[in-house]
Tab-separated table of C-alpha atoms in Angstrom:
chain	number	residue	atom	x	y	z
A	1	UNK	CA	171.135	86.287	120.476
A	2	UNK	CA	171.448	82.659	121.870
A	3	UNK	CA	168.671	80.866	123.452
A	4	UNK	CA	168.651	77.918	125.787
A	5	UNK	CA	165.653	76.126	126.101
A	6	UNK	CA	165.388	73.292	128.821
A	7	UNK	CA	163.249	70.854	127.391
A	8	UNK	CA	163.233	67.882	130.006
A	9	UNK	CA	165.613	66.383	132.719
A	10	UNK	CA	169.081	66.043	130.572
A	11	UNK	CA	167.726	67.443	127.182
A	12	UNK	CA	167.978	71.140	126.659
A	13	UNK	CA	168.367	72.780	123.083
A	14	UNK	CA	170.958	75.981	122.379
A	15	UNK	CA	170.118	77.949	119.225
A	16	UNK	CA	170.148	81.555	117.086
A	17	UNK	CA	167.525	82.417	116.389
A	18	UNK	CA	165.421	79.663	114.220
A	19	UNK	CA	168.930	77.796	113.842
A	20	UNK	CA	170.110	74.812	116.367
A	21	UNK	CA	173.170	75.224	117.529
A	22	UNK	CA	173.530	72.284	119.788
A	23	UNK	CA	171.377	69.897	121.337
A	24	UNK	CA	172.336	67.898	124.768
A	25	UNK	CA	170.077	64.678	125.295
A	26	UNK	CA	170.840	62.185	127.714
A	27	UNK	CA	174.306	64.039	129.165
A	28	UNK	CA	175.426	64.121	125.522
A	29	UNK	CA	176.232	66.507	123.261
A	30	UNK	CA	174.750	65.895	119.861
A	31	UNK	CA	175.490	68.894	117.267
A	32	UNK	CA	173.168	69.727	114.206
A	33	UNK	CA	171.986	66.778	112.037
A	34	UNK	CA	171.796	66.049	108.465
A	35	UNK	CA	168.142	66.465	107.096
A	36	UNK	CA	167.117	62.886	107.881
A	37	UNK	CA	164.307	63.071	105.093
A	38	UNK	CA	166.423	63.459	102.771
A	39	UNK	CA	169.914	61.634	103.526
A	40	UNK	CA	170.857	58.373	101.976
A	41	UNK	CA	172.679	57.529	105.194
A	42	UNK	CA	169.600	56.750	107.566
A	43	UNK	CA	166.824	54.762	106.887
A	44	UNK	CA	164.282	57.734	106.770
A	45	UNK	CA	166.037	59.294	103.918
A	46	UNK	CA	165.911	55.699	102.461
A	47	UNK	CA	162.302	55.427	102.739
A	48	UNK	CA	161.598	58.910	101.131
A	49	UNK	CA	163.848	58.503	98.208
A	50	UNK	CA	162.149	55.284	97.427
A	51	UNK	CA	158.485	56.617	97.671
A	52	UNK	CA	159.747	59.260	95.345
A	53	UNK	CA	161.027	56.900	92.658
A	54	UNK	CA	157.542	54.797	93.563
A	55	UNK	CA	155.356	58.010	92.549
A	56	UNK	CA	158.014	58.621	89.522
A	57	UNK	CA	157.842	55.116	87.957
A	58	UNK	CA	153.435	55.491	88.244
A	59	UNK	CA	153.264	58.876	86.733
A	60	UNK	CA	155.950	57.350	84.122
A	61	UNK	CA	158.107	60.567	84.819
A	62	UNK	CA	161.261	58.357	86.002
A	63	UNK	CA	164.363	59.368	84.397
A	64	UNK	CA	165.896	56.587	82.624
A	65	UNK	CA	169.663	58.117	82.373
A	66	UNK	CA	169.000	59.223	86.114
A	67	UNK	CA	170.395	55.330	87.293
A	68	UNK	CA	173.622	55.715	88.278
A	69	UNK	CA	173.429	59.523	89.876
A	70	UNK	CA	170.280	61.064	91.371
A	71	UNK	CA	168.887	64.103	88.828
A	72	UNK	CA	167.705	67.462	89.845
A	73	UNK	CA	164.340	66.854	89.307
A	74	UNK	CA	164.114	63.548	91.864
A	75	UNK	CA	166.474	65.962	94.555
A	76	UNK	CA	163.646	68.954	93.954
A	77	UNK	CA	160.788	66.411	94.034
A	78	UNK	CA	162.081	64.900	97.206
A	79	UNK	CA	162.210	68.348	98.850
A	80	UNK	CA	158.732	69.484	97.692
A	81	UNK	CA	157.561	66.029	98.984
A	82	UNK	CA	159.230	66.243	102.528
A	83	UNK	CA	158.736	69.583	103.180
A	84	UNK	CA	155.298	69.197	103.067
A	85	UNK	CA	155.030	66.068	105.551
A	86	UNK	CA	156.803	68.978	107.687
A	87	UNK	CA	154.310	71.373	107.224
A	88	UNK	CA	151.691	69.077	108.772
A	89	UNK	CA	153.889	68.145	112.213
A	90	UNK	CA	154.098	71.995	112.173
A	91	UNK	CA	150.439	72.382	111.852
A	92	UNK	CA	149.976	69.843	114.706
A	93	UNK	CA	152.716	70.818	116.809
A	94	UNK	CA	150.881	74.696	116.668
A	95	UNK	CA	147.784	73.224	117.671
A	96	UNK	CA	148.932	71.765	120.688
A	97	UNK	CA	146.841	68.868	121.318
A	98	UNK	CA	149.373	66.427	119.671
A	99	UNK	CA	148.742	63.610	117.210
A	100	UNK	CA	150.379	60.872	115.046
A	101	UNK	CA	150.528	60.320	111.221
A	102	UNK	CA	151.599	57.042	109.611
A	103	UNK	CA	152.857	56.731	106.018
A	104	UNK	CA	152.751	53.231	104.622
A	105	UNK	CA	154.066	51.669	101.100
A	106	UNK	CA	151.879	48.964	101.045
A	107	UNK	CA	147.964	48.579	102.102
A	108	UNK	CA	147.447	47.621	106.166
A	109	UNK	CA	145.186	44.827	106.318
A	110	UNK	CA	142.674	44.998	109.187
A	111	UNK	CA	144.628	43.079	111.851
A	112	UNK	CA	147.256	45.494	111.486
A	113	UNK	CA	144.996	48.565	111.729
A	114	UNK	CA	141.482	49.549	113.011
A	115	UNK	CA	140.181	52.015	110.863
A	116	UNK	CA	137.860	54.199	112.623
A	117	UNK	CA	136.659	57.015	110.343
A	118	UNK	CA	137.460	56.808	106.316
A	119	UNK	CA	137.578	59.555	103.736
A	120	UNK	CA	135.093	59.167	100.862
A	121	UNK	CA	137.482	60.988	98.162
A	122	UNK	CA	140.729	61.764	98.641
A	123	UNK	CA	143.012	62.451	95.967
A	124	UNK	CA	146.523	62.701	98.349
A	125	UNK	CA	148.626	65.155	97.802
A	126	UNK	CA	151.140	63.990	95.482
A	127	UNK	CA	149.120	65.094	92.451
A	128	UNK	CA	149.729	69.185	93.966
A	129	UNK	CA	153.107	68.081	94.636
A	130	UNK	CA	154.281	66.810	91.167
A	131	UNK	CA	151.916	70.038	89.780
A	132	UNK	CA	153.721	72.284	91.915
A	133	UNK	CA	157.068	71.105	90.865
A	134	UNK	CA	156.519	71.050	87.028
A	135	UNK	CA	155.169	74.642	87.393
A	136	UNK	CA	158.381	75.987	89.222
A	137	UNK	CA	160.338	74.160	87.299
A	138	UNK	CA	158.904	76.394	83.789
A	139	UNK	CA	158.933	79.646	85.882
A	140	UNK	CA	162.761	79.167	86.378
A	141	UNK	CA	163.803	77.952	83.159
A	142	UNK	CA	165.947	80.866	81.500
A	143	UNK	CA	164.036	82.624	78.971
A	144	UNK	CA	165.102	85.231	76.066
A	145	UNK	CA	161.561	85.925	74.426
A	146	UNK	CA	159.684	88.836	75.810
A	147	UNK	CA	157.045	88.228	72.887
A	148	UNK	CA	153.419	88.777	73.994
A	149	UNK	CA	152.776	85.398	73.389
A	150	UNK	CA	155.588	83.969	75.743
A	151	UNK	CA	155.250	86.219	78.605
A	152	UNK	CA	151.252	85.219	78.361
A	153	UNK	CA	152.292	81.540	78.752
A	154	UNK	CA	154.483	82.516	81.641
A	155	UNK	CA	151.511	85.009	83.753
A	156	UNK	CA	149.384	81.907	83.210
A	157	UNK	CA	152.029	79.344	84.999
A	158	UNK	CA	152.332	81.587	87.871
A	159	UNK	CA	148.665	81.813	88.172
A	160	UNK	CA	148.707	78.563	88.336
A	161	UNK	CA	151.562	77.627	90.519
A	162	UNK	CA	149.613	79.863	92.988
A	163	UNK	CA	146.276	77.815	92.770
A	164	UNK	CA	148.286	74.647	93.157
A	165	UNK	CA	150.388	75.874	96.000
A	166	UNK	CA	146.613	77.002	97.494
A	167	UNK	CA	145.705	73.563	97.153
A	168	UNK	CA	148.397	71.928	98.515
A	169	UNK	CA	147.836	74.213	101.806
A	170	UNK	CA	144.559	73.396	101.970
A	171	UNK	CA	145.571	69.227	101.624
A	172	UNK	CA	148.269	69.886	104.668
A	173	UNK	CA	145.835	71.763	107.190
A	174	UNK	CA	142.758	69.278	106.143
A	175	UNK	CA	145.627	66.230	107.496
A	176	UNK	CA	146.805	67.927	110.310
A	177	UNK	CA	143.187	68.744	111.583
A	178	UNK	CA	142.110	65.105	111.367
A	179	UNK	CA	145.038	64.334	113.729
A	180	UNK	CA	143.347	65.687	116.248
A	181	UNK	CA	140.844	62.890	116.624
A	182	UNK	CA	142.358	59.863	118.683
A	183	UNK	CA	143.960	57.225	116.807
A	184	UNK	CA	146.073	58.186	113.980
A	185	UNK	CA	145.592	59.445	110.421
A	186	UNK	CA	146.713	56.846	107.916
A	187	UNK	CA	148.367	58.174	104.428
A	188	UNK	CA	149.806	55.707	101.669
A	189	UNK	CA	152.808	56.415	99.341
A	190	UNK	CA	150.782	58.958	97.357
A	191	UNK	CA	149.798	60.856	100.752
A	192	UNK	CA	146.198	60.016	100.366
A	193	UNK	CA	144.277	59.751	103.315
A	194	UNK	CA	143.663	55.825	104.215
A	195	UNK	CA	141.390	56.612	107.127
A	196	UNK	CA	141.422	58.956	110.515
A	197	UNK	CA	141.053	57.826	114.299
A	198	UNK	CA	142.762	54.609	113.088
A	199	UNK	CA	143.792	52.032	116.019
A	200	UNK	CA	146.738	50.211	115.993
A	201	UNK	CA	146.806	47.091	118.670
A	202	UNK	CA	149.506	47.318	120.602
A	203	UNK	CA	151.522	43.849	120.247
A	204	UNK	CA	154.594	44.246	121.833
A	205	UNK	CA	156.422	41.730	123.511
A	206	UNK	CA	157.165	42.467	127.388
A	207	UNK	CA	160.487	43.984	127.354
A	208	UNK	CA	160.973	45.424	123.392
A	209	UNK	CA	163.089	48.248	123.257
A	210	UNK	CA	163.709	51.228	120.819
A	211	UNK	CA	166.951	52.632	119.513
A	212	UNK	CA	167.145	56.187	119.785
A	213	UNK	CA	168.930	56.519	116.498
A	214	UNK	CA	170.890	59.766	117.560
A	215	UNK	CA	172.183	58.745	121.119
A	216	UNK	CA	172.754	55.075	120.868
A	217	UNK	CA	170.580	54.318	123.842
A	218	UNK	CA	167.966	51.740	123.963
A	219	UNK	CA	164.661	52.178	126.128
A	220	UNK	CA	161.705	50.122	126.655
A	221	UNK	CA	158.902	50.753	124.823
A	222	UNK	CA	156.344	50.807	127.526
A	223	UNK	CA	157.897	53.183	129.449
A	224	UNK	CA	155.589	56.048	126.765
A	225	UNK	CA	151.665	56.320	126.393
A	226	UNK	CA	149.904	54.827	124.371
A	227	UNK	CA	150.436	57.207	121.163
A	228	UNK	CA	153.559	55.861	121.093
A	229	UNK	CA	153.009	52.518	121.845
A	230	UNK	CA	150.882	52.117	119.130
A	231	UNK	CA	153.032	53.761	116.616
A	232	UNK	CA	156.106	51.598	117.598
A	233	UNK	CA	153.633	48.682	117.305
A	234	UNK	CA	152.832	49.086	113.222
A	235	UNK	CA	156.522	49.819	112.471
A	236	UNK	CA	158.164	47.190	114.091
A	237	UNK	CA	155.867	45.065	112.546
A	238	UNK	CA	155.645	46.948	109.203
A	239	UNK	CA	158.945	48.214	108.019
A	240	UNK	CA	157.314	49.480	104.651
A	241	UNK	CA	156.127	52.171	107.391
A	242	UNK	CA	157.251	55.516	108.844
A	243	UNK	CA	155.587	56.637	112.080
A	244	UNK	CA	155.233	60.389	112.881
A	245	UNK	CA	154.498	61.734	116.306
A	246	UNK	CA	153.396	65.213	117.963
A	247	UNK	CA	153.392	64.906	121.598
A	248	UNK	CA	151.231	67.484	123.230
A	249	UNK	CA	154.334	69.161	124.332
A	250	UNK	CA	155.743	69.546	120.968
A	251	UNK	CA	158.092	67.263	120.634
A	252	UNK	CA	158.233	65.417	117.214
A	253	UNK	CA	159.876	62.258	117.032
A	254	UNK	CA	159.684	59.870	113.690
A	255	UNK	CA	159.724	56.053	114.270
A	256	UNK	CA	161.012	53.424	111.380
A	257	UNK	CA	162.023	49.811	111.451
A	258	UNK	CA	165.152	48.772	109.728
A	259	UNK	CA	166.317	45.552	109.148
A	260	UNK	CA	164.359	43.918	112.545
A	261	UNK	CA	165.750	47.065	114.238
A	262	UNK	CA	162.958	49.504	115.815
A	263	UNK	CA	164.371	52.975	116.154
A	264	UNK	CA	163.304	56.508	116.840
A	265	UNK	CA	164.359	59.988	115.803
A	266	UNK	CA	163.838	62.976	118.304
A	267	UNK	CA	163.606	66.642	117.417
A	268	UNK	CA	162.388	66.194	113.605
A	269	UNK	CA	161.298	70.072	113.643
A	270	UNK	CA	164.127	71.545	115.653
């Protein structure tokens, strides 16, 4: 069956059943997107790819003959990667009281961000996330040898693929729960936690704007709270940063600089 949902004055959403169909936002139609994580076209695809060849080159895994075309393994790293960040929106999206997350490249220093609460070990979740991958990755290699020995090697890899995936769960809820404290929770490239309740000052000049990336439109930046003020703030002045948002409605929008250009995309989990 098809369902409407009316989610503000000019926006409503037509799907079936977990799928959008098509989206109207502003008095315009705008019909399924590409998965912005992931795309080379936009500049949040840009910025994922690169943390993913940033976390390649430090665990030394970086392909060498992978230069000219993207391998399998960077595409299948890349997916573990962003569907994860997903899994936390979702996680704060369910809980309903709304929250922001902010993945930087390179350190903040403490102009750029008031750290309220910090983390005394964190390890970030890209160590479960390359774990998780190499696992999967033996589990669906063709095999021929049903020797003891073998299939042994293989029980033990999917024993372990399940304690990884366990800990990777457990990393996700633990960052979406600290989004519920005020301020934001602050991750670097490797998706450790930087600090929770972190501040950003608001230091917009009267009149900036934001391109809604998927409309065209521009709008002024004060006209949202403060949640959003704040996260527009650290991009436009950071573009090494991606800001993620969870109104208390539900609505998930992700924020990005690119090239002096502040810009927003709505509907991340629709």
């Amino acid at each position: 069956c098809l369902t409407i949902t009316i989610e503000g004055p000019g926006a409503l959403t037509i799907s079936q059943g977990r799928t959008g169909l098509v989206r109207l936002r502003d008095g315009r139609v705008i019909f399924p997107q590409e998965d912005l994580f992931q795309s080379v076209q936009n500049p949040l695809g840009r910025f994922f790819r690169q943390l993913i060849d940033d976390l390649l080159k430090s665990t030394q895994r970086r392909d060498p003959s992978a230069s000219a075309e993207e391998s399998v393994g960077q595409r299948t790293l890349l997916n573990i990667y962003t569907t994860s960040i997903l899994a936390i929106l979702e996680r704060i999206r369910l809980t309903q009281h709304g929250g922001s997350v902010v993945i930087s490249r390179t350190p903040f220093n403490e102009q750029l961000a008031h750290v309220t609460y910090n983390v005394s070990e964190h390890a970030g979740l890209a160590g479960e996330i390359m774990a998780y991958k190499t696992l999967d990755d033996l589990l669906r290699e063709p095999h021929s040898d049903f020797e003891a020995a073998a299939e042994l090697e293989r029980c033990r890899a999917r024993l372990e693929l399940h304690r990884t995936s366990r800990q990777l769960i457990r990393g996700i809820s633990r960052i979406s729960l600290l989004a519920a404290v005020d301020g934001a929770v602050l991750l670097d490239d490797h998706l450790r936690i930087q600090g929770f309740g972190v501040r950003f000052p608001v230091l917009l000049p009267p009149g900036t704007t934001v391109l809604d990336a998927l409309t065209g439109s521009d709008y002024l930046c004060d006209q949202w709270g403060l949640r959003h003020q704040s996260v527009f703030s650290v991009c436009q002045r950071c573009e090494q940063a991606i800001g993620l948002i969870v109104s208390q409605d539900g609505e998930v929008k992700a924020v990005k600089a690119d090239g002096g250009r502040l810009m927003f995309w709505d509907g991340i989990l629709d």
